[in-house]
GROMACS .gro file of C-alpha atoms in nm:
model
  341
    1UNK     CA    1   0.402  -3.439   3.982
    2UNK     CA    2   0.588  -3.749   3.870
    3UNK     CA    3   0.445  -4.071   3.722
    4UNK     CA    4   0.405  -4.377   3.944
    5UNK     CA    5   0.722  -4.581   4.007
    6UNK     CA    6   0.825  -4.824   3.732
    7UNK     CA    7   0.539  -4.727   3.500
    8UNK     CA    8   0.770  -4.580   3.234
    9UNK     CA    9   0.990  -4.890   3.235
   10UNK     CA   10   0.681  -5.109   3.202
   11UNK     CA   11   0.552  -4.890   2.918
   12UNK     CA   12   0.887  -4.929   2.740
   13UNK     CA   13   0.859  -5.308   2.772
   14UNK     CA   14   0.503  -5.282   2.635
   15UNK     CA   15   0.631  -5.079   2.340
   16UNK     CA   16   0.914  -5.326   2.275
   17UNK     CA   17   0.681  -5.627   2.286
   18UNK     CA   18   0.439  -5.480   2.031
   19UNK     CA   19   0.698  -5.325   1.799
   20UNK     CA   20   0.957  -5.604   1.818
   21UNK     CA   21   1.231  -5.372   1.951
   22UNK     CA   22   1.299  -5.594   2.251
   23UNK     CA   23   1.665  -5.511   2.310
   24UNK     CA   24   1.614  -5.138   2.266
   25UNK     CA   25   1.319  -5.142   2.507
   26UNK     CA   26   1.519  -5.340   2.765
   27UNK     CA   27   1.814  -5.101   2.748
   28UNK     CA   28   1.596  -4.788   2.775
   29UNK     CA   29   1.396  -4.933   3.063
   30UNK     CA   30   1.711  -5.025   3.258
   31UNK     CA   31   1.854  -4.677   3.215
   32UNK     CA   32   1.526  -4.506   3.305
   33UNK     CA   33   1.438  -4.713   3.612
   34UNK     CA   34   1.801  -4.747   3.720
   35UNK     CA   35   1.787  -4.392   3.854
   36UNK     CA   36   1.591  -4.527   4.152
   37UNK     CA   37   1.890  -4.733   4.264
   38UNK     CA   38   2.162  -4.470   4.238
   39UNK     CA   39   2.223  -4.131   4.389
   40UNK     CA   40   2.407  -4.008   4.080
   41UNK     CA   41   2.258  -3.678   3.965
   42UNK     CA   42   2.372  -3.398   3.732
   43UNK     CA   43   2.299  -3.029   3.788
   44UNK     CA   44   2.170  -2.955   3.438
   45UNK     CA   45   2.109  -2.588   3.365
   46UNK     CA   46   1.870  -2.449   3.106
   47UNK     CA   47   2.151  -2.427   2.851
   48UNK     CA   48   2.234  -2.796   2.884
   49UNK     CA   49   1.868  -2.895   2.859
   50UNK     CA   50   1.841  -2.693   2.537
   51UNK     CA   51   2.138  -2.878   2.392
   52UNK     CA   52   1.983  -3.215   2.479
   53UNK     CA   53   1.650  -3.110   2.326
   54UNK     CA   54   1.836  -2.994   2.016
   55UNK     CA   55   1.996  -3.339   1.995
   56UNK     CA   56   1.651  -3.500   2.010
   57UNK     CA   57   1.536  -3.269   1.729
   58UNK     CA   58   1.833  -3.377   1.518
   59UNK     CA   59   1.752  -3.743   1.584
   60UNK     CA   60   1.391  -3.682   1.480
   61UNK     CA   61   1.485  -3.503   1.156
   62UNK     CA   62   1.738  -3.775   1.071
   63UNK     CA   63   1.479  -4.047   1.130
   64UNK     CA   64   1.229  -3.870   0.904
   65UNK     CA   65   1.483  -3.830   0.621
   66UNK     CA   66   1.606  -4.187   0.656
   67UNK     CA   67   1.253  -4.328   0.655
   68UNK     CA   68   1.161  -4.124   0.347
   69UNK     CA   69   1.438  -4.295   0.151
   70UNK     CA   70   1.307  -4.641   0.236
   71UNK     CA   71   0.930  -4.608   0.238
   72UNK     CA   72   0.668  -4.404   0.061
   73UNK     CA   73   0.401  -4.208   0.248
   74UNK     CA   74   0.229  -4.300   0.471
   75UNK     CA   75   0.467  -4.585   0.553
   76UNK     CA   76   0.751  -4.358   0.662
   77UNK     CA   77   0.518  -4.182   0.908
   78UNK     CA   78   0.448  -4.505   1.097
   79UNK     CA   79   0.817  -4.599   1.090
   80UNK     CA   80   0.913  -4.271   1.258
   81UNK     CA   81   0.626  -4.297   1.507
   82UNK     CA   82   0.743  -4.642   1.611
   83UNK     CA   83   1.088  -4.509   1.709
   84UNK     CA   84   0.974  -4.199   1.901
   85UNK     CA   85   1.051  -4.349   2.246
   86UNK     CA   86   1.416  -4.390   2.146
   87UNK     CA   87   1.435  -4.056   1.965
   88UNK     CA   88   1.317  -3.851   2.264
   89UNK     CA   89   1.471  -4.071   2.531
   90UNK     CA   90   1.768  -3.831   2.593
   91UNK     CA   91   1.546  -3.551   2.725
   92UNK     CA   92   1.342  -3.787   2.948
   93UNK     CA   93   1.651  -3.954   3.092
   94UNK     CA   94   1.814  -3.613   3.142
   95UNK     CA   95   1.530  -3.510   3.372
   96UNK     CA   96   1.543  -3.841   3.559
   97UNK     CA   97   1.915  -3.799   3.633
   98UNK     CA   98   1.889  -3.424   3.693
   99UNK     CA   99   1.880  -3.254   4.031
  100UNK     CA  100   1.565  -3.075   3.913
  101UNK     CA  101   1.218  -3.230   3.910
  102UNK     CA  102   1.107  -3.037   3.602
  103UNK     CA  103   1.241  -2.857   3.294
  104UNK     CA  104   1.179  -2.495   3.208
  105UNK     CA  105   0.939  -2.444   2.917
  106UNK     CA  106   1.185  -2.211   2.744
  107UNK     CA  107   1.385  -2.525   2.657
  108UNK     CA  108   1.109  -2.637   2.420
  109UNK     CA  109   0.952  -2.311   2.301
  110UNK     CA  110   1.096  -1.989   2.159
  111UNK     CA  111   0.780  -1.815   2.280
  112UNK     CA  112   0.874  -1.865   2.647
  113UNK     CA  113   1.233  -1.756   2.603
  114UNK     CA  114   1.131  -1.390   2.600
  115UNK     CA  115   1.007  -1.431   2.956
  116UNK     CA  116   1.350  -1.545   3.068
  117UNK     CA  117   1.511  -1.241   2.906
  118UNK     CA  118   1.269  -1.005   3.084
  119UNK     CA  119   1.460  -1.034   3.410
  120UNK     CA  120   1.446  -1.208   3.748
  121UNK     CA  121   1.101  -1.309   3.862
  122UNK     CA  122   0.970  -1.348   3.507
  123UNK     CA  123   1.103  -1.698   3.442
  124UNK     CA  124   0.869  -1.922   3.243
  125UNK     CA  125   0.698  -2.214   3.420
  126UNK     CA  126   0.847  -2.560   3.445
  127UNK     CA  127   0.713  -2.886   3.306
  128UNK     CA  128   0.770  -3.245   3.407
  129UNK     CA  129   0.839  -3.424   3.078
  130UNK     CA  130   0.791  -3.775   3.218
  131UNK     CA  131   0.414  -3.777   3.173
  132UNK     CA  132   0.436  -3.654   2.811
  133UNK     CA  133   0.709  -3.911   2.751
  134UNK     CA  134   0.488  -4.184   2.898
  135UNK     CA  135   0.206  -4.080   2.664
  136UNK     CA  136   0.449  -4.082   2.371
  137UNK     CA  137   0.568  -4.436   2.453
  138UNK     CA  138   0.212  -4.568   2.474
  139UNK     CA  139   0.118  -4.387   2.152
  140UNK     CA  140   0.416  -4.542   1.970
  141UNK     CA  141   0.311  -4.885   2.093
  142UNK     CA  142  -0.040  -4.820   1.961
  143UNK     CA  143   0.089  -4.724   1.615
  144UNK     CA  144   0.208  -5.080   1.554
  145UNK     CA  145  -0.047  -5.278   1.349
  146UNK     CA  146  -0.154  -5.494   1.644
  147UNK     CA  147  -0.530  -5.546   1.638
  148UNK     CA  148  -0.556  -5.797   1.923
  149UNK     CA  149  -0.713  -5.761   2.265
  150UNK     CA  150  -0.373  -5.720   2.431
  151UNK     CA  151  -0.328  -5.366   2.306
  152UNK     CA  152  -0.648  -5.243   2.468
  153UNK     CA  153  -0.578  -5.449   2.780
  154UNK     CA  154  -0.237  -5.282   2.812
  155UNK     CA  155  -0.388  -4.938   2.767
  156UNK     CA  156  -0.645  -5.018   3.037
  157UNK     CA  157  -0.370  -5.124   3.279
  158UNK     CA  158  -0.175  -4.802   3.224
  159UNK     CA  159  -0.491  -4.593   3.266
  160UNK     CA  160  -0.567  -4.769   3.596
  161UNK     CA  161  -0.205  -4.730   3.707
  162UNK     CA  162  -0.196  -4.356   3.643
  163UNK     CA  163  -0.544  -4.272   3.769
  164UNK     CA  164  -0.501  -4.468   4.090
  165UNK     CA  165  -0.274  -4.199   4.233
  166UNK     CA  166  -0.508  -3.924   4.116
  167UNK     CA  167  -0.830  -4.073   4.254
  168UNK     CA  168  -1.033  -3.843   4.484
  169UNK     CA  169  -0.971  -3.943   4.843
  170UNK     CA  170  -1.322  -3.832   4.943
  171UNK     CA  171  -1.482  -4.120   4.751
  172UNK     CA  172  -1.463  -4.488   4.829
  173UNK     CA  173  -1.227  -4.710   4.638
  174UNK     CA  174  -1.518  -4.935   4.540
  175UNK     CA  175  -1.709  -4.653   4.368
  176UNK     CA  176  -1.393  -4.535   4.195
  177UNK     CA  177  -1.314  -4.886   4.067
  178UNK     CA  178  -1.670  -4.935   3.942
  179UNK     CA  179  -1.664  -4.601   3.758
  180UNK     CA  180  -1.329  -4.676   3.594
  181UNK     CA  181  -1.435  -5.029   3.498
  182UNK     CA  182  -1.752  -4.894   3.338
  183UNK     CA  183  -1.550  -4.637   3.142
  184UNK     CA  184  -1.313  -4.910   3.019
  185UNK     CA  185  -1.601  -5.134   2.909
  186UNK     CA  186  -1.769  -4.851   2.721
  187UNK     CA  187  -1.434  -4.757   2.569
  188UNK     CA  188  -1.378  -5.114   2.452
  189UNK     CA  189  -1.718  -5.116   2.284
  190UNK     CA  190  -1.633  -4.786   2.116
  191UNK     CA  191  -1.302  -4.928   1.995
  192UNK     CA  192  -1.478  -5.226   1.837
  193UNK     CA  193  -1.730  -4.993   1.674
  194UNK     CA  194  -1.456  -4.770   1.535
  195UNK     CA  195  -1.275  -5.075   1.396
  196UNK     CA  196  -1.588  -5.188   1.213
  197UNK     CA  197  -1.650  -4.834   1.090
  198UNK     CA  198  -1.294  -4.818   0.958
  199UNK     CA  199  -1.342  -5.150   0.775
  200UNK     CA  200  -1.664  -5.026   0.614
  201UNK     CA  201  -1.496  -4.699   0.514
  202UNK     CA  202  -1.202  -4.887   0.360
  203UNK     CA  203  -1.431  -5.118   0.162
  204UNK     CA  204  -1.638  -4.823   0.037
  205UNK     CA  205  -1.324  -4.636  -0.066
  206UNK     CA  206  -1.183  -4.942  -0.246
  207UNK     CA  207  -1.510  -4.994  -0.433
  208UNK     CA  208  -1.522  -4.628  -0.533
  209UNK     CA  209  -1.156  -4.633  -0.638
  210UNK     CA  210  -1.195  -4.946  -0.847
  211UNK     CA  211  -1.503  -4.804  -1.021
  212UNK     CA  212  -1.329  -4.478  -1.107
  213UNK     CA  213  -0.968  -4.579  -1.170
  214UNK     CA  214  -0.925  -4.956  -1.178
  215UNK     CA  215  -0.988  -4.986  -1.550
  216UNK     CA  216  -0.740  -4.713  -1.643
  217UNK     CA  217  -0.395  -4.791  -1.497
  218UNK     CA  218  -0.085  -4.642  -1.654
  219UNK     CA  219   0.063  -4.891  -1.905
  220UNK     CA  220   0.406  -4.726  -1.880
  221UNK     CA  221   0.470  -4.670  -1.507
  222UNK     CA  222   0.331  -4.797  -1.178
  223UNK     CA  223   0.449  -4.789  -0.817
  224UNK     CA  224   0.522  -5.113  -0.635
  225UNK     CA  225   0.393  -5.252  -0.306
  226UNK     CA  226   0.690  -5.483  -0.252
  227UNK     CA  227   0.772  -5.481   0.120
  228UNK     CA  228   0.428  -5.349   0.219
  229UNK     CA  229   0.197  -5.580   0.408
  230UNK     CA  230  -0.172  -5.503   0.408
  231UNK     CA  231  -0.506  -5.672   0.460
  232UNK     CA  232  -0.692  -5.839   0.176
  233UNK     CA  233  -0.986  -5.625   0.074
  234UNK     CA  234  -1.279  -5.865   0.078
  235UNK     CA  235  -1.496  -5.686  -0.177
  236UNK     CA  236  -1.783  -5.877  -0.334
  237UNK     CA  237  -1.788  -5.657  -0.643
  238UNK     CA  238  -1.753  -5.840  -0.976
  239UNK     CA  239  -1.479  -5.672  -1.180
  240UNK     CA  240  -1.458  -5.912  -1.478
  241UNK     CA  241  -1.643  -6.210  -1.616
  242UNK     CA  242  -1.435  -6.476  -1.791
  243UNK     CA  243  -1.577  -6.780  -1.969
  244UNK     CA  244  -1.514  -7.019  -2.256
  245UNK     CA  245  -1.771  -7.170  -2.488
  246UNK     CA  246  -1.526  -7.451  -2.573
  247UNK     CA  247  -1.460  -7.555  -2.216
  248UNK     CA  248  -1.118  -7.396  -2.182
  249UNK     CA  249  -0.993  -7.513  -1.840
  250UNK     CA  250  -0.618  -7.437  -1.830
  251UNK     CA  251  -0.489  -7.186  -1.572
  252UNK     CA  252  -0.528  -6.834  -1.708
  253UNK     CA  253  -0.316  -6.528  -1.631
  254UNK     CA  254  -0.491  -6.210  -1.740
  255UNK     CA  255  -0.268  -5.903  -1.690
  256UNK     CA  256  -0.388  -5.550  -1.748
  257UNK     CA  257  -0.033  -5.430  -1.808
  258UNK     CA  258   0.323  -5.560  -1.777
  259UNK     CA  259   0.652  -5.392  -1.684
  260UNK     CA  260   1.013  -5.495  -1.735
  261UNK     CA  261   1.231  -5.240  -1.551
  262UNK     CA  262   1.236  -5.152  -1.179
  263UNK     CA  263   1.390  -4.823  -1.059
  264UNK     CA  264   1.352  -4.618  -0.739
  265UNK     CA  265   1.034  -4.788  -0.625
  266UNK     CA  266   0.861  -4.783  -0.964
  267UNK     CA  267   0.811  -5.036  -1.241
  268UNK     CA  268   0.847  -4.907  -1.598
  269UNK     CA  269   0.761  -5.044  -1.940
  270UNK     CA  270   1.098  -4.986  -2.107
  271UNK     CA  271   1.122  -4.978  -2.486
  272UNK     CA  272   0.760  -5.087  -2.515
  273UNK     CA  273   0.561  -4.804  -2.678
  274UNK     CA  274   0.196  -4.851  -2.760
  275UNK     CA  275   0.143  -4.901  -3.134
  276UNK     CA  276  -0.177  -4.883  -3.337
  277UNK     CA  277  -0.351  -5.216  -3.399
  278UNK     CA  278  -0.503  -5.287  -3.741
  279UNK     CA  279  -0.870  -5.371  -3.769
  280UNK     CA  280  -0.991  -5.712  -3.875
  281UNK     CA  281  -1.248  -5.786  -4.141
  282UNK     CA  282  -1.521  -5.596  -3.949
  283UNK     CA  283  -1.557  -5.296  -3.717
  284UNK     CA  284  -1.547  -5.510  -3.401
  285UNK     CA  285  -1.237  -5.727  -3.461
  286UNK     CA  286  -0.866  -5.652  -3.419
  287UNK     CA  287  -0.568  -5.857  -3.537
  288UNK     CA  288  -0.265  -5.856  -3.306
  289UNK     CA  289  -0.043  -6.143  -3.425
  290UNK     CA  290  -0.031  -6.469  -3.615
  291UNK     CA  291  -0.174  -6.768  -3.428
  292UNK     CA  292   0.068  -7.026  -3.292
  293UNK     CA  293  -0.010  -7.370  -3.156
  294UNK     CA  294  -0.358  -7.481  -3.057
  295UNK     CA  295  -0.631  -7.218  -3.060
  296UNK     CA  296  -0.873  -7.141  -2.778
  297UNK     CA  297  -1.140  -6.879  -2.721
  298UNK     CA  298  -1.201  -6.678  -2.408
  299UNK     CA  299  -1.496  -6.449  -2.349
  300UNK     CA  300  -1.409  -6.155  -2.121
  301UNK     CA  301  -1.648  -5.877  -2.022
  302UNK     CA  302  -1.607  -5.572  -1.800
  303UNK     CA  303  -1.706  -5.206  -1.771
  304UNK     CA  304  -1.488  -4.926  -1.903
  305UNK     CA  305  -1.487  -4.579  -1.750
  306UNK     CA  306  -1.563  -4.339  -2.033
  307UNK     CA  307  -1.533  -4.615  -2.293
  308UNK     CA  308  -1.155  -4.631  -2.285
  309UNK     CA  309  -0.873  -4.790  -2.089
  310UNK     CA  310  -0.671  -5.109  -2.066
  311UNK     CA  311  -0.841  -5.444  -2.127
  312UNK     CA  312  -0.756  -5.792  -2.008
  313UNK     CA  313  -0.598  -6.048  -2.236
  314UNK     CA  314  -0.362  -6.345  -2.208
  315UNK     CA  315  -0.008  -6.279  -2.327
  316UNK     CA  316  -0.063  -6.517  -2.624
  317UNK     CA  317  -0.368  -6.327  -2.754
  318UNK     CA  318  -0.352  -6.296  -3.132
  319UNK     CA  319  -0.701  -6.162  -3.216
  320UNK     CA  320  -0.980  -5.971  -3.042
  321UNK     CA  321  -1.338  -5.998  -3.165
  322UNK     CA  322  -1.678  -5.853  -3.072
  323UNK     CA  323  -1.515  -5.534  -2.942
  324UNK     CA  324  -1.650  -5.229  -3.128
  325UNK     CA  325  -1.414  -4.938  -3.066
  326UNK     CA  326  -1.263  -4.645  -3.251
  327UNK     CA  327  -0.900  -4.742  -3.190
  328UNK     CA  328  -0.680  -5.000  -3.022
  329UNK     CA  329  -0.314  -4.993  -2.919
  330UNK     CA  330  -0.078  -5.268  -2.803
  331UNK     CA  331   0.285  -5.303  -2.699
  332UNK     CA  332   0.532  -5.589  -2.700
  333UNK     CA  333   0.466  -5.662  -2.330
  334UNK     CA  334   0.102  -5.751  -2.396
  335UNK     CA  335  -0.076  -5.434  -2.282
  336UNK     CA  336  -0.395  -5.360  -2.478
  337UNK     CA  337  -0.553  -5.016  -2.471
  338UNK     CA  338  -0.873  -4.912  -2.647
  339UNK     CA  339  -1.062  -4.589  -2.698
  340UNK     CA  340  -1.416  -4.506  -2.801
  341UNK     CA  341  -1.556  -4.846  -2.700
   0.00000   0.00000   0.00000
């Protein structure tokens, strides 16, 4: 059983439009659908199909390794998924231009190869790879971060296109269309519900993460998100309170930690060890440096997990007061770490 005419080419265009691979999608679609306008066919045997499948496997492994060098998990996974239609295109196009309508399962599985070696009459079954390839193309298009209505509309069109040929002839077209339309409407409602559920799960996870780990980042090393695009987490949780009794109104930059060297996807605090800070005149004050220029006071409050971690402070901070703790450390990049607070 083969897919409906031109559906694979249309799916490739759909994939190219969502992923941005327009030229690649156009070229693949022309090659795939061009088989309908030529009588050129190749008599591929099982051995040749195995070689083509091996080539696809090499392409897949190369794509995984290449993506791993340029993106951290899970980013590399989505990069590879986006290119699956091109990676496995050789095996799909080989069937289209083959004299056979299907490919023996022993091409894809070592398990079925023992049947072929058993002798005549025990050959493994055949499979038409065009339907799996169609599903792979649509899946790759869905992986792209496209949250609009057009993605679901495209999926609905492909579902209608495929199921039209499989509809039971004993039922009226009207009943079949009503049933399919109802399924699509219910599916759309489920998709909206899953999207909202995902958003709630993400917000809950972010809130839990910030409560457990936000106050204790590593002052020496951190990974970077440069090149990653994500959604702003609209959490209403208050992480810090900042005020000034003297009406301080200048723009304030309050870093938890600073880094000065970038290497292999990570920022490092190079030559900036944490050193012990001397106490002030009482148990709750700490002297960092000599004051310079005009003086201002900021009042900053937050919660510390376990009474220790990094605390906020402008880079020009010279003294900390009203902070009872057992110890405090600082480095030349402005990171302040306390313990026993």
